[in-house]
XYZ file of C-alpha atoms in Angstrom:
772
model
C 14.096 20.561 -29.268
C 13.159 16.779 -28.943
C 17.071 17.048 -28.097
C 15.860 19.379 -25.044
C 12.914 18.108 -23.832
C 14.733 14.313 -23.842
C 17.029 16.227 -21.376
C 14.381 17.743 -19.593
C 12.656 14.188 -19.673
C 15.682 13.065 -17.558
C 16.617 15.089 -15.604
C 12.835 15.126 -14.223
C 12.799 11.632 -13.968
C 16.918 12.177 -11.592
C 14.793 14.201 -9.105
C 11.815 11.939 -9.066
C 13.447 9.841 -7.866
C 16.230 11.566 -5.356
C 12.916 12.987 -4.021
C 11.366 9.755 -3.777
C 7.609 11.274 -5.713
C 5.520 7.665 -6.871
C 7.691 5.446 -8.950
C 5.392 3.683 -10.760
C 4.776 6.249 -13.818
C 5.471 9.967 -13.966
C 4.788 12.245 -17.100
C 6.450 15.596 -17.783
C 3.593 17.792 -17.948
C 3.060 16.573 -14.468
C 6.558 17.014 -13.291
C 5.923 20.703 -14.315
C 2.799 20.873 -12.935
C 4.123 19.984 -9.320
C 6.694 22.180 -9.437
C 3.768 24.928 -9.724
C 0.701 23.051 -7.976
C -0.078 19.848 -6.113
C -3.646 20.042 -7.462
C -3.561 18.475 -11.559
C -6.960 18.985 -11.897
C -6.546 22.630 -12.605
C -9.503 23.922 -15.494
C -8.000 26.940 -17.441
C -11.864 29.469 -16.609
C -11.375 30.926 -20.099
C -12.694 28.062 -21.753
C -16.210 28.816 -20.117
C -19.048 26.236 -20.138
C -22.947 25.833 -20.150
C -24.305 23.584 -16.532
C -22.483 20.334 -15.303
C -24.495 17.298 -17.003
C -25.948 17.408 -13.369
C -28.796 15.391 -14.572
C -32.294 15.122 -12.864
C -29.628 12.384 -10.063
C -27.082 15.129 -8.122
C -29.147 15.885 -5.204
C -27.110 18.820 -3.990
C -30.031 21.353 -5.223
C -29.318 24.746 -6.533
C -26.378 23.190 -7.407
C -24.503 26.681 -9.173
C -26.534 29.742 -7.349
C -29.357 29.702 -10.154
C -31.528 30.014 -7.534
C -28.917 33.119 -5.547
C -28.122 30.694 -2.068
C -31.405 28.699 -1.666
C -30.090 26.268 0.689
C -27.076 26.876 0.829
C -25.563 28.049 4.080
C -22.338 29.620 5.502
C -20.398 27.387 8.396
C -18.923 30.276 11.414
C -18.658 32.631 8.251
C -20.903 35.118 5.539
C -21.451 33.674 2.104
C -21.964 36.173 -1.024
C -23.614 35.656 -4.521
C -21.004 36.109 -7.880
C -21.385 37.007 -11.066
C -17.957 37.830 -11.516
C -14.591 40.122 -9.074
C -11.874 41.571 -9.920
C -13.733 43.729 -12.693
C -14.441 40.027 -14.854
C -11.736 38.554 -14.247
C -12.443 36.161 -12.153
C -15.909 34.572 -13.909
C -17.876 31.193 -12.943
C -16.991 27.807 -15.255
C -20.159 26.966 -15.055
C -23.413 28.341 -15.566
C -23.625 32.817 -14.871
C -23.557 32.425 -10.919
C -20.729 31.156 -8.486
C -20.632 31.869 -4.392
C -17.703 32.764 -1.744
C -17.747 31.659 2.209
C -15.945 35.469 3.068
C -14.960 36.488 6.720
C -13.773 32.974 7.469
C -12.032 33.181 10.985
C -10.944 29.611 11.141
C -10.439 26.941 8.900
C -13.535 24.997 9.749
C -15.399 28.396 8.474
C -17.484 27.434 4.732
C -20.060 26.800 2.879
C -22.817 23.863 3.554
C -25.621 22.076 2.408
C -28.316 19.843 4.785
C -28.721 16.297 1.959
C -30.264 14.424 4.902
C -33.253 11.987 3.282
C -31.549 12.212 -0.149
C -28.342 10.827 1.143
C -29.850 6.905 1.002
C -26.609 4.598 3.386
C -25.362 1.622 2.448
C -25.698 3.685 -1.609
C -21.869 5.010 -2.912
C -21.652 8.908 -3.736
C -19.296 10.912 -6.022
C -18.821 13.972 -5.041
C -17.422 16.469 -7.781
C -17.105 20.605 -7.186
C -15.705 23.548 -9.329
C -13.431 25.823 -6.620
C -10.910 27.799 -6.032
C -9.526 30.452 -3.331
C -9.177 34.429 -2.953
C -6.973 36.894 -0.525
C -5.900 35.746 2.510
C -1.892 36.748 1.545
C -1.982 32.866 0.112
C -1.867 31.264 -3.272
C -2.638 28.178 -2.879
C -4.420 25.807 -0.044
C -6.512 23.177 0.438
C -10.184 22.762 -0.415
C -11.454 19.794 2.175
C -15.252 18.442 0.875
C -16.159 16.749 4.465
C -19.700 15.876 5.305
C -21.083 15.555 9.157
C -22.760 13.086 9.724
C -25.275 12.979 12.994
C -26.378 9.246 13.880
C -29.706 8.357 16.003
C -28.143 8.307 18.948
C -26.715 11.085 18.557
C -23.008 10.576 17.658
C -21.547 13.249 15.623
C -18.864 12.108 13.093
C -17.277 13.792 10.170
C -15.762 11.411 6.735
C -13.691 14.198 4.957
C -14.398 13.551 1.265
C -11.583 15.564 -0.778
C -9.936 17.152 -0.817
C -8.072 20.112 -2.664
C -4.788 21.854 -2.895
C -6.476 24.929 -5.312
C -4.848 28.120 -6.025
C -6.378 32.014 -6.484
C -5.063 31.687 -10.463
C -8.399 29.254 -12.007
C -10.952 26.614 -10.970
C -10.031 23.542 -10.372
C -12.005 20.521 -9.196
C -12.368 18.300 -6.728
C -13.537 14.503 -6.616
C -13.550 12.096 -4.027
C -16.080 9.010 -2.825
C -18.393 8.241 0.497
C -20.490 5.804 1.688
C -22.858 5.413 4.531
C -23.572 3.414 7.676
C -26.446 2.920 8.744
C -28.541 5.239 8.965
C -28.021 9.141 9.741
C -29.983 11.735 11.769
C -28.837 14.092 9.884
C -26.052 14.510 7.225
C -24.360 18.195 6.294
C -21.866 18.443 3.476
C -19.507 21.512 3.398
C -15.962 23.546 2.117
C -13.303 23.647 4.217
C -10.049 24.212 4.803
C -7.749 27.410 3.978
C -6.061 29.462 6.624
C -8.651 32.291 8.587
C -8.615 35.368 6.468
C -8.458 32.822 2.681
C -12.530 33.025 0.661
C -13.198 30.032 -0.105
C -15.142 30.336 -3.702
C -17.056 27.131 -5.008
C -18.953 27.995 -8.349
C -21.380 24.264 -9.163
C -22.163 21.158 -6.722
C -22.693 17.666 -7.654
C -23.109 14.270 -4.855
C -24.712 11.467 -7.128
C -24.886 7.923 -6.363
C -21.372 5.680 -8.520
C -22.203 5.455 -11.591
C -21.895 1.905 -12.773
C -18.789 0.925 -14.257
C -18.284 -2.552 -16.319
C -17.085 -4.966 -14.866
C -13.521 -5.289 -15.981
C -12.401 -8.189 -18.559
C -9.796 -10.281 -18.374
C -6.699 -10.081 -20.221
C -5.967 -12.196 -22.745
C -2.096 -12.730 -23.314
C -0.927 -14.876 -27.057
C 2.463 -15.468 -27.047
C 3.664 -14.751 -23.612
C 7.147 -15.489 -23.954
C 8.313 -16.232 -20.770
C 11.769 -15.603 -19.604
C 13.052 -14.542 -22.918
C 14.576 -11.381 -22.975
C 13.888 -8.814 -24.941
C 17.023 -5.964 -24.667
C 19.005 -6.240 -28.002
C 22.322 -7.818 -27.819
C 22.738 -7.788 -23.919
C 25.668 -9.512 -23.891
C 27.903 -8.040 -26.718
C 27.886 -10.089 -28.386
C 27.662 -7.731 -31.414
C 30.146 -5.321 -30.036
C 28.370 -2.215 -29.044
C 25.270 -2.935 -31.772
C 22.363 -1.721 -30.540
C 22.984 0.786 -27.729
C 23.456 4.249 -27.747
C 24.881 7.142 -25.410
C 22.015 8.904 -23.395
C 23.903 12.481 -23.746
C 27.438 13.308 -24.513
C 29.029 10.317 -23.430
C 30.901 6.818 -24.677
C 30.183 3.889 -25.302
C 32.469 0.469 -24.710
C 33.685 -2.434 -24.275
C 35.626 -4.110 -21.601
C 35.423 -7.943 -20.018
C 35.679 -9.638 -16.278
C 31.775 -8.081 -15.112
C 30.262 -11.470 -13.496
C 29.034 -14.660 -15.566
C 26.599 -15.529 -13.029
C 22.428 -14.185 -13.673
C 22.168 -12.065 -10.967
C 21.012 -14.233 -8.636
C 16.764 -12.750 -9.134
C 16.888 -13.781 -12.961
C 18.667 -16.328 -11.467
C 15.861 -17.476 -9.057
C 13.021 -16.952 -11.656
C 14.628 -17.822 -15.276
C 15.640 -20.936 -13.671
C 19.265 -23.256 -15.436
C 20.199 -20.273 -17.803
C 23.102 -20.495 -19.855
C 26.232 -18.010 -18.662
C 26.141 -14.467 -19.297
C 28.847 -13.484 -21.185
C 31.323 -11.029 -18.867
C 31.142 -8.604 -21.251
C 30.509 -5.277 -20.496
C 29.620 -1.586 -21.283
C 32.108 1.337 -20.243
C 29.962 4.551 -19.643
C 32.903 7.722 -20.035
C 32.748 11.094 -19.495
C 29.620 11.221 -17.799
C 28.523 14.928 -17.356
C 25.342 14.412 -15.578
C 23.732 11.792 -13.189
C 21.479 10.501 -16.353
C 24.077 10.040 -18.709
C 24.273 6.278 -19.576
C 23.796 4.051 -22.044
C 19.554 2.982 -23.444
C 18.190 1.133 -25.760
C 14.760 1.781 -27.887
C 13.053 -1.015 -27.535
C 9.501 -0.150 -28.410
C 7.536 -2.707 -29.568
C 8.660 -5.260 -27.882
C 6.131 -5.197 -24.754
C 3.166 -6.488 -24.405
C 0.480 -5.465 -22.410
C -0.315 -6.378 -19.135
C 2.039 -9.377 -18.532
C 5.028 -8.273 -15.155
C 8.507 -7.215 -16.732
C 11.665 -8.779 -14.414
C 14.304 -6.186 -14.783
C 17.820 -7.221 -14.099
C 20.965 -6.472 -14.363
C 24.470 -6.308 -12.543
C 26.577 -2.299 -12.279
C 29.289 -0.571 -11.382
C 30.958 2.533 -10.970
C 34.401 3.694 -11.693
C 36.587 5.345 -9.087
C 36.055 8.405 -7.682
C 33.239 8.489 -5.946
C 33.229 10.494 -1.710
C 29.678 8.390 -0.857
C 27.591 6.141 -1.919
C 25.604 6.507 -5.489
C 22.888 5.011 -7.190
C 21.897 3.509 -10.174
C 18.624 3.387 -11.656
C 17.117 0.852 -15.151
C 14.810 3.385 -16.319
C 12.347 3.327 -19.687
C 10.589 6.214 -21.168
C 7.670 4.880 -21.598
C 5.688 7.747 -24.880
C 7.881 10.537 -21.694
C 6.914 9.203 -18.405
C 9.740 8.146 -15.993
C 8.741 4.797 -15.385
C 11.689 2.911 -12.590
C 12.645 -0.830 -13.411
C 15.201 -0.682 -9.857
C 17.834 0.919 -8.576
C 20.565 0.124 -6.051
C 22.264 1.771 -3.612
C 26.150 0.985 -2.769
C 30.161 3.824 -2.496
C 32.678 0.615 -3.759
C 33.671 -0.535 -6.782
C 32.011 -4.250 -6.675
C 29.457 -5.400 -8.785
C 26.107 -5.054 -7.557
C 22.637 -6.455 -8.610
C 20.597 -3.931 -9.691
C 17.047 -5.738 -9.795
C 13.047 -4.302 -10.071
C 9.785 -4.388 -12.050
C 7.100 -3.002 -14.060
C 4.296 -3.389 -16.520
C 2.247 -1.631 -19.751
C -1.418 -1.481 -19.415
C -1.374 1.535 -22.642
C -0.500 0.257 -25.681
C 3.015 3.021 -26.764
C 4.331 4.267 -28.827
C 8.012 4.281 -28.358
C 9.492 3.381 -25.373
C 13.276 3.327 -24.790
C 15.694 1.530 -21.894
C 18.223 3.992 -20.005
C 20.847 3.043 -16.806
C 21.816 6.339 -15.034
C 22.275 7.012 -11.507
C 26.065 7.697 -10.429
C 27.154 11.817 -9.889
C 28.576 13.290 -13.126
C 32.513 11.955 -14.451
C 32.106 8.588 -12.997
C 32.135 5.699 -14.488
C 29.005 3.799 -14.790
C 29.301 -0.151 -16.556
C 26.609 -2.282 -16.834
C 26.800 -6.146 -17.994
C 24.123 -8.795 -18.446
C 20.606 -7.177 -18.753
C 17.570 -8.627 -18.850
C 14.042 -7.452 -18.700
C 12.145 -10.514 -19.425
C 8.232 -11.279 -18.738
C 8.055 -13.321 -15.923
C 6.433 -16.878 -15.418
C 4.493 -16.525 -11.778
C 2.046 -19.768 -12.462
C 5.897 -22.032 -12.976
C 7.012 -20.292 -9.166
C 2.957 -21.141 -7.989
C 4.017 -25.285 -8.453
C 7.713 -24.098 -6.529
C 5.447 -22.090 -3.202
C 2.786 -24.644 -3.642
C 5.457 -27.694 -2.784
C 7.579 -25.073 0.007
C 3.983 -24.090 1.735
C 3.282 -27.739 1.755
C 6.735 -27.788 3.729
C 6.722 -25.586 6.299
C 3.339 -24.604 7.419
C 1.557 -28.627 7.306
C 2.154 -31.447 10.013
C 1.514 -35.390 9.571
C -1.084 -35.943 12.056
C -1.988 -39.323 14.014
C -5.203 -40.177 14.976
C -5.361 -42.358 16.641
C -9.001 -43.766 18.321
C -10.144 -45.565 21.416
C -13.001 -46.473 22.705
C -14.516 -47.724 26.836
C -17.062 -50.621 25.234
C -15.950 -53.450 23.141
C -16.792 -51.494 20.237
C -14.518 -52.326 16.903
C -13.331 -48.530 15.638
C -11.606 -50.232 12.756
C -12.572 -49.620 9.176
C -14.938 -47.217 10.603
C -15.456 -44.215 7.878
C -14.290 -40.894 8.471
C -14.209 -37.364 7.658
C -11.930 -34.182 9.013
C -11.941 -31.485 7.587
C -10.203 -28.287 8.893
C -12.611 -25.295 10.201
C -9.692 -22.471 10.621
C -5.894 -22.195 9.770
C -4.712 -20.063 12.802
C -1.811 -18.583 10.550
C -2.679 -14.806 11.358
C -4.514 -12.763 8.436
C -5.454 -9.494 9.218
C -7.090 -6.683 7.305
C -6.595 -2.329 9.212
C -9.927 -1.374 10.220
C -11.129 2.564 10.998
C -13.844 3.372 13.802
C -15.831 4.829 10.677
C -16.206 0.613 8.982
C -16.881 -0.859 11.606
C -20.823 0.629 11.735
C -21.029 -1.111 7.472
C -22.286 -4.183 9.407
C -22.267 -6.210 5.823
C -18.513 -4.635 6.147
C -17.856 -6.713 9.692
C -19.807 -9.613 8.893
C -16.559 -10.069 6.059
C -13.766 -9.007 8.355
C -15.061 -11.978 10.305
C -15.409 -13.836 8.299
C -12.657 -14.201 6.507
C -9.927 -12.661 8.978
C -8.846 -13.653 13.028
C -6.559 -9.851 13.646
C -6.579 -6.287 12.600
C -4.807 -3.197 12.669
C -6.764 0.460 13.631
C -5.839 2.440 9.964
C -5.313 5.755 12.793
C -6.464 5.345 16.096
C -3.984 4.615 17.996
C -1.537 7.342 16.058
C -0.780 9.642 18.538
C -1.624 13.014 15.705
C -5.458 11.182 16.426
C -4.641 10.602 20.801
C -3.236 13.995 20.957
C -4.502 16.100 17.975
C -3.725 19.295 20.193
C -1.126 18.864 23.652
C -3.635 17.944 26.452
C -6.424 16.924 24.183
C -6.890 13.130 23.803
C -9.422 11.463 22.252
C -9.120 7.702 22.486
C -12.713 7.112 22.516
C -12.192 6.053 19.162
C -9.736 3.751 20.094
C -11.346 2.602 22.655
C -14.802 1.237 21.152
C -12.412 -0.865 18.451
C -10.296 -2.735 20.881
C -13.899 -3.361 22.328
C -15.390 -4.552 18.798
C -11.944 -6.844 18.650
C -12.707 -7.960 21.764
C -15.928 -8.897 21.265
C -15.222 -10.851 17.712
C -12.063 -12.573 19.469
C -9.324 -10.984 17.036
C -6.228 -10.468 17.806
C -4.934 -7.183 17.696
C -1.436 -4.894 16.066
C -0.855 -1.710 17.434
C -0.244 1.235 15.037
C 1.280 2.831 15.297
C 2.913 4.985 19.046
C 5.609 8.055 16.651
C 5.670 7.539 12.587
C 9.079 9.328 12.504
C 7.949 11.009 8.946
C 7.337 15.065 9.859
C 4.412 14.933 7.179
C 2.400 12.412 10.143
C 3.695 14.844 13.221
C 0.728 16.601 14.255
C 2.257 21.183 14.719
C 2.120 20.805 18.034
C 4.641 18.532 18.599
C 6.364 19.754 16.016
C 6.370 23.015 17.494
C 8.078 21.876 21.196
C 11.632 23.268 21.470
C 13.786 20.095 23.263
C 13.042 19.407 26.597
C 9.424 19.201 26.462
C 9.833 17.596 22.363
C 11.642 14.524 25.128
C 8.157 15.441 28.096
C 6.218 15.021 24.784
C 7.288 11.928 23.822
C 8.223 10.495 27.549
C 3.960 11.248 28.054
C 3.463 9.606 24.835
C 5.304 6.311 26.503
C 3.350 6.357 28.715
C -0.481 7.200 28.584
C -1.207 5.422 25.357
C 1.594 0.767 27.192
C -0.222 1.959 30.570
C -3.663 2.486 28.993
C -3.170 -0.449 26.457
C -1.229 -2.808 28.907
C -0.939 -6.398 27.505
C -3.845 -5.555 24.551
C -2.719 -4.940 21.585
C 0.104 -7.817 20.520
C 2.284 -5.303 18.917
C 3.231 -2.556 18.273
C 4.941 -0.336 16.276
C 7.286 1.461 17.504
C 7.998 4.193 16.081
C 5.878 3.787 12.035
C 8.797 4.356 9.056
C 12.736 5.078 10.326
C 13.813 4.104 6.770
C 11.880 7.626 4.766
C 11.827 9.845 8.228
C 13.900 11.009 10.460
C 12.041 14.018 13.082
C 12.652 12.709 16.598
C 16.431 11.359 15.669
C 16.941 14.076 13.855
C 15.409 16.928 16.965
C 16.594 14.325 20.008
C 19.340 12.176 18.810
C 19.744 9.282 17.855
C 19.412 6.921 20.614
C 15.620 8.106 20.762
C 15.403 5.470 18.558
C 16.094 2.995 20.416
C 15.082 4.194 23.674
C 11.906 4.481 22.155
C 12.414 0.684 22.033
C 12.878 0.293 25.386
C 11.282 2.583 27.528
C 7.644 0.667 25.709
C 9.319 -3.086 26.573
C 9.476 -1.601 29.927
C 6.080 -0.311 30.354
C 4.130 -3.397 28.396
C 6.793 -6.489 28.449
C 3.598 -8.849 26.427
C 3.857 -6.946 23.776
C 5.918 -7.572 19.797
C 8.500 -4.329 19.160
C 8.497 -3.971 15.809
C 9.803 -2.429 13.039
C 7.748 -1.150 9.799
C 8.663 0.279 6.886
C 7.585 0.212 3.473
C 9.490 -0.632 -0.625
C 11.490 -3.320 1.393
C 10.197 -5.602 -1.382
C 10.278 -3.998 -4.478
C 13.856 -3.171 -5.556
C 12.604 0.296 -5.855
C 13.717 2.555 -3.577
C 17.337 3.373 -2.791
C 16.261 4.444 1.162
C 14.228 1.339 2.478
C 16.269 -2.162 -0.351
C 16.673 -4.869 2.574
C 20.276 -4.701 2.959
C 19.438 -0.913 4.670
C 16.582 -2.510 6.735
C 18.974 -5.047 7.716
C 21.342 -2.567 8.937
C 18.877 -0.652 11.184
C 18.114 -3.856 13.026
C 21.597 -4.469 14.172
C 22.327 -0.590 14.599
C 19.277 -0.565 17.095
C 19.511 -3.840 18.496
C 23.455 -2.564 19.517
C 21.327 0.422 21.268
C 19.633 -2.122 23.459
C 16.755 -1.522 21.464
C 14.889 -5.078 21.420
C 13.328 -4.728 18.153
C 10.944 -7.994 17.486
C 9.493 -8.675 14.713
C 10.567 -7.562 11.082
C 6.633 -5.295 9.943
C 7.154 -4.735 5.344
C 4.378 -3.084 4.876
C 4.392 -3.823 1.626
C 2.197 -1.823 -0.210
C 3.530 -2.672 -3.837
C 2.489 -2.815 -7.210
C 4.155 -4.853 -10.381
C 5.389 -7.860 -7.911
C 7.708 -10.198 -8.693
C 7.946 -13.636 -6.497
C 11.240 -14.003 -7.033
C 12.294 -10.459 -6.025
C 9.833 -10.634 -2.884
C 12.041 -13.294 -3.064
C 15.172 -12.355 -2.124
C 13.736 -9.695 0.147
C 12.500 -12.054 3.059
C 15.934 -14.151 2.804
C 17.568 -11.903 3.840
C 15.716 -10.126 6.106
C 15.427 -14.172 7.595
C 19.099 -14.112 8.659
C 18.205 -12.367 11.432
C 16.462 -14.689 12.325
C 13.290 -12.690 14.132
C 9.568 -12.770 12.907
C 8.308 -11.085 9.237
C 4.843 -9.682 8.645
C 3.811 -8.214 5.859
C 1.788 -5.226 8.138
C 0.193 -2.290 5.389
C -0.523 -4.767 2.410
C -2.201 -3.913 -0.703
C -1.679 -4.651 -4.526
C -3.338 -1.695 -6.796
C -5.171 -1.698 -10.362
C -7.807 -0.597 -12.128
C -8.154 -4.099 -14.238
C -9.750 -6.445 -10.630
C -8.261 -9.422 -12.373
C -4.193 -8.400 -12.773
C -5.021 -7.021 -9.650
C -6.445 -10.793 -8.917
C -2.921 -11.300 -10.219
C -1.082 -9.747 -7.934
C -2.203 -10.667 -4.793
C -1.818 -13.955 -5.359
C 1.807 -13.258 -6.259
C 2.179 -11.360 -2.304
C -0.061 -14.373 -0.302
C 1.862 -17.409 -1.948
C 5.385 -15.455 -1.649
C 4.445 -14.225 2.535
C 2.844 -17.892 3.172
C 5.747 -19.657 1.854
C 9.113 -18.156 3.521
C 9.543 -19.909 6.075
C 9.993 -16.772 8.337
C 7.303 -15.219 8.079
C 4.902 -15.166 10.888
C 1.584 -12.888 9.885
C -0.614 -11.287 6.878
C -2.592 -8.308 7.758
C -4.032 -6.194 4.671
C -4.254 -3.045 4.098
C -8.264 -2.624 3.909
C -10.116 -4.438 2.085
C -13.305 -2.271 0.822
C -13.883 0.087 -1.513
C -14.039 4.022 -0.225
C -12.915 1.513 3.427
C -8.887 2.186 1.905
C -6.261 4.789 2.058
C -4.631 3.421 -1.547
C -7.792 2.989 -4.990
C -7.937 0.628 -7.088
C -7.513 -2.254 -3.753
C -10.030 -3.326 -1.979
C -11.415 -6.583 -2.585
C -15.167 -5.837 -1.458
C -17.005 -2.875 -4.003
C -18.211 0.183 -2.024
C -21.575 -1.837 -2.150
C -20.732 -4.868 -1.334
C -19.865 -6.862 -3.721
C -17.287 -9.714 -3.839
C -14.116 -9.081 -6.877
C -11.780 -10.650 -8.447
C -9.427 -10.118 -6.291
C -11.626 -10.923 -3.364
C -12.773 -14.212 -4.438
C -9.606 -15.305 -4.916
C -7.994 -13.878 -1.701
C -10.943 -16.056 -1.027
C -9.821 -18.796 -3.599
C -6.714 -19.214 -2.159
C -7.853 -18.791 2.409
C -9.796 -22.570 0.978
C -6.712 -24.338 -0.641
C -5.282 -23.788 2.445
C -7.625 -25.825 4.508
C -6.752 -29.700 4.681
C -9.874 -32.135 3.871
C -9.632 -35.727 4.836
C -11.688 -38.737 3.659
C -11.339 -42.379 4.653
C -11.108 -45.409 6.968
C -9.624 -46.094 9.579
C -7.084 -48.650 9.554
C -6.288 -51.731 12.074
C -4.013 -50.488 14.589
C -6.820 -47.400 15.084
C -4.417 -45.058 13.679
C -6.127 -42.140 10.687
C -2.832 -40.661 9.238
C -2.854 -37.355 7.105
C -1.588 -34.347 6.470
C -2.453 -31.042 7.137
C -2.462 -27.216 7.378
C -1.741 -26.106 11.268
C -4.697 -24.975 13.296
C -8.575 -26.350 14.081
C -10.005 -28.975 12.778
C -13.173 -31.050 13.208
C -13.053 -34.457 12.612
C -16.499 -37.322 12.086
C -16.552 -40.450 12.968
C -19.362 -42.187 10.935
C -21.053 -45.556 12.882
C -23.201 -47.255 11.776
C -25.805 -46.704 13.949
C -24.408 -43.132 14.147
C -21.855 -40.383 13.463
C -19.853 -38.760 16.909
C -18.480 -35.713 16.168
C -14.292 -34.217 18.347
C -12.609 -30.747 17.900
C -8.731 -30.658 17.580
C -6.236 -28.374 16.661
C -3.383 -29.051 15.128
C -0.197 -26.925 17.011
C 3.566 -25.904 14.545
C 6.044 -27.792 14.937
C 7.863 -31.129 13.093
C 7.628 -33.950 14.372
C 4.237 -35.931 13.902
C 1.080 -35.868 15.880
C -0.517 -37.745 17.664
C -4.261 -37.428 18.718
C -5.933 -39.426 20.697
C -9.779 -39.276 20.487
C -11.552 -41.386 22.523
C -15.074 -42.866 21.624
């Protein structure tokens, strides 16, 4: 039985690898649940309990319907009270009663309660509800908790709090958080979502102030053993001892593999002894998951970032590109250690990274992926903890070289004033490098958020408000109001703007009416979208992501032909020649996704350029976990050969521990800022509850800057230049500083004079004449 479940796990891990589910870790129970129910918050209704621990903090009145339907209202439908349904088959999970929203004719119909006066602005609230669906000939449907907020100027806003794929079999737990800005006139919370004809069942609703979470503790790690390989007999000096075949395949040792470490490992480890030239050959592979394996239980330390590196190759007989994946089974969870795709018989580098945050009992590393029947060859597998601090020293030197300039300040005076030996103090007040953030229309109503934004960022990108699904959700029904308001906000605060995005190639992001068009109607709609957007906002966006995520989607290309993507670029340039046009995609920089390797991205960009597409920039989204500097740098080096500016366009890192999050963020910021091809960094938000990714924020919901935020601010401060000293006999003061805006104070005995100057990018020393 144990062998059966191991086999099933490996099949499922490859399923995850092939179909692109989150690569951090996927457990066997979750994978099984995924096939039957996209929600994992499912409660067995046979285990009925008493009332949930609402306490007096719950701002919902009559939350479990003990007082009937008092304080509840129907939203466009009818509501009923129940003790049971279907002759006792549907029972309340908590208490004695539950309610249903019936006779629903629109998806927004549901059950609601007004909470005006009981919910306070600028406080974070958490929402939980026990819900399920009934009827309508569907077995599962999304139930969404939404806030309707009316501001004092009668402006209405709908805020999605949480969504759950509910079923008609069991109660599910709907969970989410929200934060209100300002002092709203009215606030109503309601449930909506399932298709018309499907009832919404609710057993309880809790809305309470988020409990204070104890602050994260900085991980304490002893004896890190940076750069030490945890793989036994990696060089096969002892034959194949320490290795075993996964499945009914055969392992043998042969000679002829590369003797140098793979480049990404070499960049991390520096000078190192050569490999032996011996490699494992795996034959008789009856399935894709079969390959060499080794147990590494007890060798991993918590919170350390491990780099994975190996040479891999496949035998003859392949008729298509093959994926090779280094994977780990960590107490039954699949963890992606890196993957590569190729279609020849050469040796290829596979690289990646991972981190363990909970102490595991059993850990196995294995190499899998190629089609059954193909031989798999592996040489020089290394798994080692990365010394980030050592790399930071190198990055600081690179940063000094590419982001600074030698400066000569020449002082002159129309009066007979001797300026030599006069004390001067130079202070940089702004670095000109673009550091930006994602914002939303709702976010700019938060005054504390706005203060942090305008103080610490000089670029922005809109989260959703420029996307086609937002500006034209139904055909002919346009909504540019939010984008217009954000544009005015940016103008008032001197913020430069990226345009994200004109189109989005992934099908799930495309509004139904667009998907339903025939090809003739679709090409007309595409051209109308280009004309409407780029004519309306001509000259107002410095960049555009033209067709987002073309490596991961192909809706327009499949429907309208390969040339449509190049046409989008060409037409965009014709309509707004001042905007730089970008490609934009994810997992470019981390080695975790064969669809979006640097090589695939380069091929796509060259193909677009050959079709006449004026691609002007390369967008790397940067939604990353466990970043390793040498892997990120390798991707940047490869992309840099195209000679186009590279921007990180949606950068975020996620960890429940804010110190680990801070460390990961520092890796990404230092790697990007130290690379000559990178010309801008945009974070995908920074304020909790205003970000699409959990545990990625720099500032907590109620305004406290966490360790990640402090690290960001510390780096921004590090990248400002300061100089103090005395003017020389030749009337000059020399120093080396970052590009940007400076203030200089000249301290004469009877007065102080202040001047401002700007240092632009350049390699030769910059002479600045300062008249006194």
